[in-house]
GROMACS .gro file of C-alpha atoms in nm:
model
  361
    1MET     CA    1  -3.096   0.026   1.095
    2ASP     CA    2  -3.135   0.099   1.467
    3CYS     CA    3  -2.803   0.213   1.615
    4SER     CA    4  -2.795  -0.060   1.880
    5LEU     CA    5  -2.873  -0.326   1.619
    6ALA     CA    6  -2.596  -0.195   1.393
    7ALA     CA    7  -2.345  -0.208   1.676
    8ASP     CA    8  -2.449  -0.564   1.761
    9ARG     CA    9  -2.429  -0.664   1.395
   10TRP     CA   10  -2.072  -0.551   1.343
   11ASN     CA   11  -1.950  -0.654   1.687
   12ASP     CA   12  -2.086  -1.003   1.626
   13LEU     CA   13  -1.900  -1.018   1.294
   14ALA     CA   14  -1.575  -0.901   1.457
   15THR     CA   15  -1.612  -1.158   1.736
   16ARG     CA   16  -1.663  -1.440   1.488
   17ILE     CA   17  -1.363  -1.328   1.282
   18LEU     CA   18  -1.148  -1.313   1.595
   19ASP     CA   19  -1.264  -1.668   1.667
   20GLY     CA   20  -1.146  -1.785   1.323
   21HIS     CA   21  -1.444  -1.721   1.097
   22GLU     CA   22  -1.359  -1.627   0.738
   23LEU     CA   23  -1.553  -1.335   0.592
   24THR     CA   24  -1.805  -1.444   0.329
   25VAL     CA   25  -1.893  -1.271   0.003
   26ASP     CA   26  -2.230  -1.163   0.140
   27GLU     CA   27  -2.068  -1.021   0.453
   28GLY     CA   28  -1.810  -0.832   0.246
   29LEU     CA   29  -2.082  -0.680   0.030
   30ALA     CA   30  -2.284  -0.592   0.342
   31ILE     CA   31  -1.990  -0.390   0.474
   32LEU     CA   32  -1.955  -0.195   0.150
   33GLN     CA   33  -2.330  -0.140   0.125
   34SER     CA   34  -2.384  -0.046   0.490
   35ASP     CA   35  -2.558   0.278   0.578
   36ASP     CA   36  -2.336   0.577   0.648
   37ASP     CA   37  -2.501   0.604   0.990
   38GLU     CA   38  -2.338   0.272   1.082
   39ILE     CA   39  -1.983   0.374   1.002
   40LEU     CA   40  -1.871   0.442   1.359
   41ASP     CA   41  -2.006   0.108   1.476
   42LEU     CA   42  -1.842  -0.066   1.180
   43LEU     CA   43  -1.511   0.108   1.244
   44ALA     CA   44  -1.519   0.027   1.616
   45ALA     CA   45  -1.576  -0.342   1.540
   46THR     CA   46  -1.302  -0.340   1.275
   47TYR     CA   47  -1.060  -0.182   1.520
   48ARG     CA   48  -1.107  -0.480   1.752
   49VAL     CA   49  -0.965  -0.701   1.477
   50ARG     CA   50  -0.685  -0.459   1.392
   51ARG     CA   51  -0.589  -0.419   1.761
   52LYS     CA   52  -0.580  -0.796   1.816
   53HIS     CA   53  -0.310  -0.840   1.552
   54PHE     CA   54  -0.124  -0.506   1.551
   55GLY     CA   55  -0.209  -0.324   1.873
   56LYS     CA   56  -0.180   0.054   1.839
   57ARG     CA   57   0.125   0.047   1.615
   58VAL     CA   58   0.147   0.221   1.278
   59HIS     CA   59   0.423   0.120   1.037
   60LEU     CA   60   0.566   0.372   0.792
   61TYR     CA   61   0.730   0.284   0.459
   62PHE     CA   62   0.966   0.476   0.232
   63LEU     CA   63   1.090   0.413  -0.121
   64LYS     CA   64   1.338   0.503  -0.390
   65ASN     CA   65   1.184   0.583  -0.729
   66ALA     CA   66   1.450   0.396  -0.924
   67LYS     CA   67   1.300   0.438  -1.272
   68SER     CA   68   1.028   0.683  -1.372
   69GLY     CA   69   0.797   0.694  -1.676
   70LEU     CA   70   0.908   0.527  -2.001
   71CYS     CA   71   0.645   0.255  -1.959
   72PRO     CA   72   0.494   0.074  -2.263
   73GLU     CA   73   0.184  -0.044  -2.073
   74ASP     CA   74  -0.156   0.124  -2.110
   75CYS     CA   75  -0.290   0.114  -1.752
   76GLY     CA   76  -0.558   0.382  -1.752
   77TYR     CA   77  -0.495   0.509  -1.401
   78CYS     CA   78  -0.120   0.558  -1.433
   79SER     CA   79   0.061   0.882  -1.509
   80GLN     CA   80   0.362   0.680  -1.629
   81SER     CA   81   0.181   0.471  -1.892
   82ILE     CA   82   0.227   0.502  -2.267
   83LEU     CA   83  -0.117   0.666  -2.290
   84SER     CA   84  -0.040   0.931  -2.032
   85GLU     CA   85   0.023   1.291  -2.127
   86ALA     CA   86   0.091   1.392  -1.770
   87ASP     CA   87   0.396   1.607  -1.701
   88ILE     CA   88   0.611   1.376  -1.489
   89PRO     CA   89   0.982   1.300  -1.446
   90ARG     CA   90   1.117   1.040  -1.688
   91TYR     CA   91   1.450   0.868  -1.636
   92ALA     CA   92   1.616   0.528  -1.678
   93LEU     CA   93   1.716   0.295  -1.395
   94LEU     CA   94   1.936   0.472  -1.143
   95ASN     CA   95   2.297   0.371  -1.099
   96GLU     CA   96   2.439   0.194  -0.796
   97ALA     CA   97   2.555   0.513  -0.628
   98LYS     CA   98   2.204   0.664  -0.637
   99LEU     CA   99   2.045   0.344  -0.506
  100MET     CA  100   2.302   0.323  -0.227
  101GLU     CA  101   2.235   0.686  -0.146
  102GLY     CA  102   1.867   0.599  -0.110
  103ALA     CA  103   1.956   0.317   0.129
  104GLU     CA  104   2.159   0.557   0.339
  105ARG     CA  105   1.860   0.790   0.358
  106ALA     CA  106   1.643   0.497   0.462
  107VAL     CA  107   1.880   0.420   0.749
  108ALA     CA  108   1.887   0.785   0.851
  109SER     CA  109   1.507   0.785   0.862
  110GLN     CA  110   1.508   0.472   1.083
  111ALA     CA  111   1.321   0.276   0.817
  112ARG     CA  112   1.333  -0.100   0.837
  113THR     CA  113   1.230  -0.148   0.474
  114TYR     CA  114   1.390   0.011   0.170
  115CYS     CA  115   1.157  -0.003  -0.130
  116ILE     CA  116   1.308   0.005  -0.480
  117VAL     CA  117   1.043   0.087  -0.741
  118ALA     CA  118   1.081   0.091  -1.119
  119SER     CA  119   0.825   0.167  -1.388
  120GLY     CA  120   0.776  -0.050  -1.696
  121ARG     CA  121   0.618  -0.378  -1.802
  122GLY     CA  122   0.898  -0.568  -1.638
  123PRO     CA  123   1.275  -0.549  -1.594
  124SER     CA  124   1.532  -0.678  -1.838
  125ASN     CA  125   1.776  -0.939  -1.712
  126ARG     CA  126   2.042  -0.671  -1.713
  127GLU     CA  127   1.829  -0.449  -1.490
  128VAL     CA  128   1.758  -0.740  -1.255
  129ASP     CA  129   2.129  -0.817  -1.230
  130HIS     CA  130   2.202  -0.451  -1.158
  131ILE     CA  131   1.943  -0.434  -0.882
  132ALA     CA  132   2.052  -0.770  -0.739
  133GLN     CA  133   2.417  -0.666  -0.720
  134THR     CA  134   2.321  -0.339  -0.555
  135VAL     CA  135   2.086  -0.509  -0.308
  136THR     CA  136   2.368  -0.741  -0.200
  137LYS     CA  137   2.583  -0.439  -0.119
  138ILE     CA  138   2.296  -0.264   0.059
  139LYS     CA  139   2.239  -0.574   0.272
  140GLU     CA  140   2.608  -0.602   0.358
  141LYS     CA  141   2.641  -0.235   0.450
  142TYR     CA  142   2.304  -0.152   0.606
  143GLY     CA  143   2.116  -0.476   0.675
  144LEU     CA  144   1.790  -0.326   0.552
  145HIS     CA  145   1.472  -0.518   0.472
  146ILE     CA  146   1.436  -0.484   0.093
  147CYS     CA  147   1.115  -0.464  -0.109
  148CYS     CA  148   1.120  -0.430  -0.488
  149CYS     CA  149   0.839  -0.329  -0.723
  150LEU     CA  150   0.961  -0.398  -1.077
  151GLY     CA  151   0.658  -0.507  -1.280
  152LEU     CA  152   0.613  -0.853  -1.432
  153LEU     CA  153   0.886  -1.097  -1.331
  154GLN     CA  154   1.005  -1.422  -1.483
  155PRO     CA  155   1.074  -1.712  -1.241
  156GLU     CA  156   1.449  -1.694  -1.297
  157GLN     CA  157   1.445  -1.318  -1.232
  158ALA     CA  158   1.260  -1.372  -0.905
  159GLU     CA  159   1.517  -1.632  -0.803
  160THR     CA  160   1.802  -1.391  -0.882
  161LEU     CA  161   1.646  -1.124  -0.663
  162GLN     CA  162   1.583  -1.367  -0.378
  163LYS     CA  163   1.940  -1.492  -0.383
  164ALA     CA  164   2.063  -1.133  -0.371
  165GLY     CA  165   1.868  -1.074  -0.049
  166VAL     CA  166   1.543  -0.914  -0.164
  167ASP     CA  167   1.288  -0.993   0.108
  168ARG     CA  168   0.961  -0.888  -0.053
  169ILE     CA  169   0.815  -0.807  -0.393
  170ASN     CA  170   0.528  -0.564  -0.440
  171HIS     CA  171   0.307  -0.644  -0.737
  172ASN     CA  172  -0.051  -0.521  -0.716
  173LEU     CA  173  -0.348  -0.700  -0.869
  174ASN     CA  174  -0.497  -0.347  -0.891
  175THR     CA  175  -0.851  -0.475  -0.949
  176SER     CA  176  -1.056  -0.791  -0.998
  177ARG     CA  177  -1.019  -1.049  -1.269
  178THR     CA  178  -1.344  -0.938  -1.439
  179PHE     CA  179  -1.265  -0.565  -1.434
  180HIS     CA  180  -0.896  -0.586  -1.525
  181ASP     CA  181  -0.935  -0.558  -1.902
  182THR     CA  182  -1.131  -0.235  -1.857
  183ILE     CA  183  -0.825  -0.057  -1.723
  184CYS     CA  184  -0.542  -0.236  -1.907
  185SER     CA  185  -0.503  -0.426  -2.235
  186THR     CA  186  -0.126  -0.470  -2.265
  187HIS     CA  187  -0.100  -0.740  -1.999
  188THR     CA  188  -0.352  -0.973  -1.840
  189TYR     CA  189  -0.470  -1.050  -1.491
  190GLU     CA  190  -0.309  -1.391  -1.528
  191ASP     CA  191   0.023  -1.221  -1.603
  192ARG     CA  192   0.003  -1.055  -1.264
  193LEU     CA  193  -0.087  -1.379  -1.088
  194LYS     CA  194   0.207  -1.552  -1.257
  195THR     CA  195   0.443  -1.290  -1.116
  196LEU     CA  196   0.304  -1.336  -0.765
  197LYS     CA  197   0.339  -1.712  -0.795
  198ALA     CA  198   0.697  -1.675  -0.920
  199VAL     CA  199   0.773  -1.457  -0.619
  200ARG     CA  200   0.621  -1.711  -0.382
  201ASN     CA  201   0.807  -2.000  -0.544
  202ALA     CA  202   1.133  -1.809  -0.511
  203GLY     CA  203   1.075  -1.776  -0.136
  204MET     CA  204   1.003  -1.403  -0.106
  205GLU     CA  205   0.716  -1.232   0.074
  206LEU     CA  206   0.415  -1.112  -0.126
  207CYS     CA  207   0.292  -0.754  -0.115
  208SER     CA  208  -0.014  -0.700  -0.333
  209GLY     CA  209  -0.313  -0.467  -0.328
  210LEU     CA  210  -0.543  -0.261  -0.542
  211ILE     CA  211  -0.671   0.079  -0.651
  212VAL     CA  212  -1.025   0.173  -0.548
  213GLY     CA  213  -1.237   0.414  -0.752
  214MET     CA  214  -1.162   0.322  -1.114
  215GLY     CA  215  -1.524   0.232  -1.193
  216GLU     CA  216  -1.520  -0.118  -1.045
  217SER     CA  217  -1.823  -0.268  -0.868
  218GLU     CA  218  -1.856  -0.362  -0.502
  219GLN     CA  219  -1.835  -0.725  -0.612
  220ASP     CA  220  -1.500  -0.649  -0.778
  221LEU     CA  221  -1.361  -0.517  -0.450
  222VAL     CA  222  -1.476  -0.824  -0.258
  223ASP     CA  223  -1.330  -1.048  -0.529
  224VAL     CA  224  -0.990  -0.881  -0.494
  225ALA     CA  225  -0.996  -0.915  -0.115
  226PHE     CA  226  -1.071  -1.285  -0.145
  227GLU     CA  227  -0.812  -1.339  -0.422
  228LEU     CA  228  -0.546  -1.183  -0.199
  229ARG     CA  229  -0.662  -1.399   0.091
  230GLY     CA  230  -0.621  -1.707  -0.125
  231LEU     CA  231  -0.272  -1.600  -0.227
  232GLY     CA  232  -0.172  -1.553   0.137
  233VAL     CA  233  -0.013  -1.211   0.087
  234HIS     CA  234   0.185  -1.058   0.372
  235SER     CA  235   0.090  -0.697   0.300
  236THR     CA  236  -0.195  -0.524   0.116
  237PRO     CA  237  -0.171  -0.160   0.007
  238VAL     CA  238  -0.515  -0.007  -0.057
  239ASN     CA  239  -0.484   0.287  -0.297
  240PHE     CA  240  -0.764   0.530  -0.377
  241LEU     CA  241  -0.763   0.670  -0.729
  242HIS     CA  242  -0.599   1.010  -0.747
  243SER     CA  243  -0.722   1.123  -1.085
  244ILE     CA  244  -0.432   1.277  -1.277
  245ASP     CA  245  -0.472   1.513  -1.571
  246GLY     CA  246  -0.340   1.358  -1.890
  247THR     CA  247  -0.445   1.002  -1.804
  248PRO     CA  248  -0.751   0.813  -1.938
  249LEU     CA  249  -0.907   0.834  -1.592
  250GLU     CA  250  -0.857   1.208  -1.554
  251ARG     CA  251  -1.141   1.392  -1.381
  252LYS     CA  252  -1.281   1.068  -1.238
  253TRP     CA  253  -1.375   1.143  -0.878
  254ASP     CA  254  -1.634   0.884  -0.770
  255LEU     CA  255  -1.517   0.824  -0.414
  256ASN     CA  256  -1.615   0.979  -0.084
  257PRO     CA  257  -1.437   0.935   0.251
  258ARG     CA  258  -1.711   0.716   0.398
  259TYR     CA  259  -1.693   0.461   0.116
  260CYS     CA  260  -1.314   0.457   0.139
  261MET     CA  261  -1.348   0.379   0.509
  262LYS     CA  262  -1.593   0.094   0.443
  263THR     CA  263  -1.349  -0.049   0.188
  264LEU     CA  264  -1.068  -0.052   0.444
  265CYS     CA  265  -1.297  -0.217   0.696
  266MET     CA  266  -1.392  -0.486   0.446
  267PHE     CA  267  -1.028  -0.560   0.365
  268ARG     CA  268  -0.937  -0.580   0.734
  269MET     CA  269  -1.225  -0.817   0.805
  270ALA     CA  270  -1.138  -1.031   0.501
  271ASN     CA  271  -0.767  -1.047   0.589
  272PRO     CA  272  -0.748  -0.988   0.965
  273ALA     CA  273  -0.378  -1.063   1.022
  274VAL     CA  274  -0.242  -0.906   0.702
  275GLU     CA  275  -0.059  -0.575   0.716
  276LEU     CA  276  -0.310  -0.330   0.566
  277ARG     CA  277  -0.165  -0.011   0.421
  278VAL     CA  278  -0.363   0.304   0.348
  279SER     CA  279  -0.179   0.421   0.041
  280GLY     CA  280  -0.189   0.648  -0.264
  281GLY     CA  281  -0.472   0.897  -0.288
  282ARG     CA  282  -0.559   0.899   0.081
  283GLU     CA  283  -0.514   1.272   0.119
  284VAL     CA  284  -0.752   1.365  -0.162
  285ASN     CA  285  -1.011   1.092  -0.099
  286LEU     CA  286  -1.018   1.045   0.278
  287ARG     CA  287  -0.952   1.411   0.345
  288SER     CA  288  -1.057   1.503   0.700
  289MET     CA  289  -1.119   1.135   0.781
  290GLN     CA  290  -0.760   1.026   0.718
  291ALA     CA  291  -0.684   0.962   1.083
  292MET     CA  292  -0.987   0.736   1.120
  293SER     CA  293  -0.852   0.507   0.850
  294LEU     CA  294  -0.587   0.387   1.095
  295TYR     CA  295  -0.852   0.216   1.303
  296ALA     CA  296  -0.865  -0.034   1.016
  297ALA     CA  297  -0.519  -0.002   0.856
  298ASN     CA  298  -0.195  -0.044   1.048
  299SER     CA  299   0.046   0.095   0.791
  300MET     CA  300   0.080   0.394   0.561
  301PHE     CA  301   0.308   0.575   0.322
  302VAL     CA  302   0.411   0.926   0.419
  303SER     CA  303   0.510   1.250   0.247
  304ASP     CA  304   0.506   1.268  -0.136
  305TYR     CA  305   0.414   0.994  -0.384
  306LEU     CA  306   0.586   0.901  -0.707
  307THR     CA  307   0.413   1.159  -0.927
  308THR     CA  308   0.172   1.332  -0.687
  309LYS     CA  309   0.213   1.529  -0.368
  310GLY     CA  310   0.109   1.405  -0.026
  311GLN     CA  311   0.069   1.597   0.296
  312PRO     CA  312   0.385   1.681   0.492
  313ALA     CA  313   0.523   1.391   0.693
  314GLU     CA  314   0.512   1.607   1.005
  315ASP     CA  315   0.132   1.617   0.969
  316ASP     CA  316   0.126   1.237   0.954
  317PHE     CA  317   0.327   1.216   1.273
  318LYS     CA  318   0.083   1.454   1.442
  319MET     CA  319  -0.216   1.264   1.309
  320VAL     CA  320  -0.095   0.936   1.456
  321ALA     CA  321  -0.001   1.099   1.785
  322ASP     CA  322  -0.346   1.255   1.815
  323LEU     CA  323  -0.495   0.904   1.792
  324GLY     CA  324  -0.280   0.788   2.080
  325PHE     CA  325  -0.106   0.542   1.848
  326GLU     CA  326   0.269   0.494   1.813
  327ILE     CA  327   0.468   0.518   1.493
  328VAL     CA  328   0.713   0.235   1.447
  329ILE     CA  329   0.963   0.233   1.162
  330GLY     CA  330   1.121  -0.108   1.157
  331ASP     CA  331   1.258  -0.184   1.500
  332HIS     CA  332   1.279   0.184   1.597
  333ASP     CA  333   1.026   0.413   1.759
  334ALA     CA  334   1.004   0.722   1.539
  335TYR     CA  335   0.715   0.861   1.737
  336GLN     CA  336   0.928   0.904   2.049
  337ALA     CA  337   1.190   1.094   1.849
  338TRP     CA  338   0.920   1.318   1.703
  339LYS     CA  339   0.759   1.370   2.044
  340ALA     CA  340   1.093   1.465   2.193
  341SER     CA  341   1.144   1.720   1.915
  342GLN     CA  342   0.807   1.875   1.995
  343ASN     CA  343   0.918   1.915   2.356
  344GLY     CA  344   1.232   2.093   2.242
  345CYS     CA  345   1.461   1.807   2.336
  346GLN     CA  346   1.585   1.727   1.990
  347SER     CA  347   1.498   1.762   1.625
  348ALA     CA  348   1.385   1.473   1.410
  349PRO     CA  349   1.634   1.401   1.130
  350GLU     CA  350   1.542   1.588   0.813
  351SER     CA  351   1.551   1.265   0.616
  352GLU     CA  352   1.298   1.118   0.857
  353VAL     CA  353   1.031   1.372   0.780
  354HIS     CA  354   1.093   1.448   0.414
  355GLN     CA  355   1.120   1.105   0.250
  356HIS     CA  356   0.916   1.037  -0.064
  357THR     CA  357   0.692   0.735  -0.093
  358THR     CA  358   0.510   0.520  -0.343
  359CYS     CA  359   0.228   0.615  -0.574
  360HIS     CA  360   0.035   0.291  -0.610
  361GLY     CA  361   0.267   0.040  -0.450
   0.00000   0.00000   0.00000
């Protein structure tokens, strides 16, 4: 397509979305199928939508890996599943002292949200009670925004967590309804939807996203974007498959940075006011185009992931600064602290630049 026509095409779409138009299936597919030569025009148009709702701000999120491995589910992408032979840490749910220690580190890093993540099909009532009691103490002592990712939840468990002060639950759809059974057989797509509905009914915010690059079609990606739109999620993490040795999807590397960028653009256009997070696998799939992803996304995880390494957090700070954007962690401005440290005025707290983050949250 002629460059000027491509620019007009995507700018027209952005204008209509800013005026209240909802992205259609055909438009979503057109974004994913667009020529690589159009990517700068597409990204520029997408940035108009991102800037309208989030300005130049980038939100960073940190977590506590509260329970690792020991999962009976057979999700093909996951290093913690029962099928995985990957060499990863395996431990039961952490005690209160360890979870409180994580909250203290979150405060030291100026994080607004403390994410508590546990592997497994879903928590036992005893585990939910343990987390709920600890969250109440965290709220009383630190006043942090709390997000939990605990697997499948029963309605009464969601209510217990909400009453304890949990603000948000992360539970990813991971893929479309039609592709779900290809990657997992031990729970259904409907099981995941039931958890999200239980969370909504309990009065907590919804955080739900997907993993790109597992063999799904372009239609699958559009279907997920529209499903999330229908659910009215508050936050969508977009993960890109980081193929891990020892998992059923080992040595699967189908993605390239340009397609990853188009996917982010499609999700921003489909859900213009939703916090869009560029998440697990960004370093190995976006590579030198990582910074450009923030013209579509307004949030990211930094440093290491649950079972894979990310780039140093200092590099993320530099990346955002080079864009002329500002890093905001909760109600604090981490970028200014980092900038001051670069000028020799002060050093950023160690906990601020060495926190670990989520794998596919």
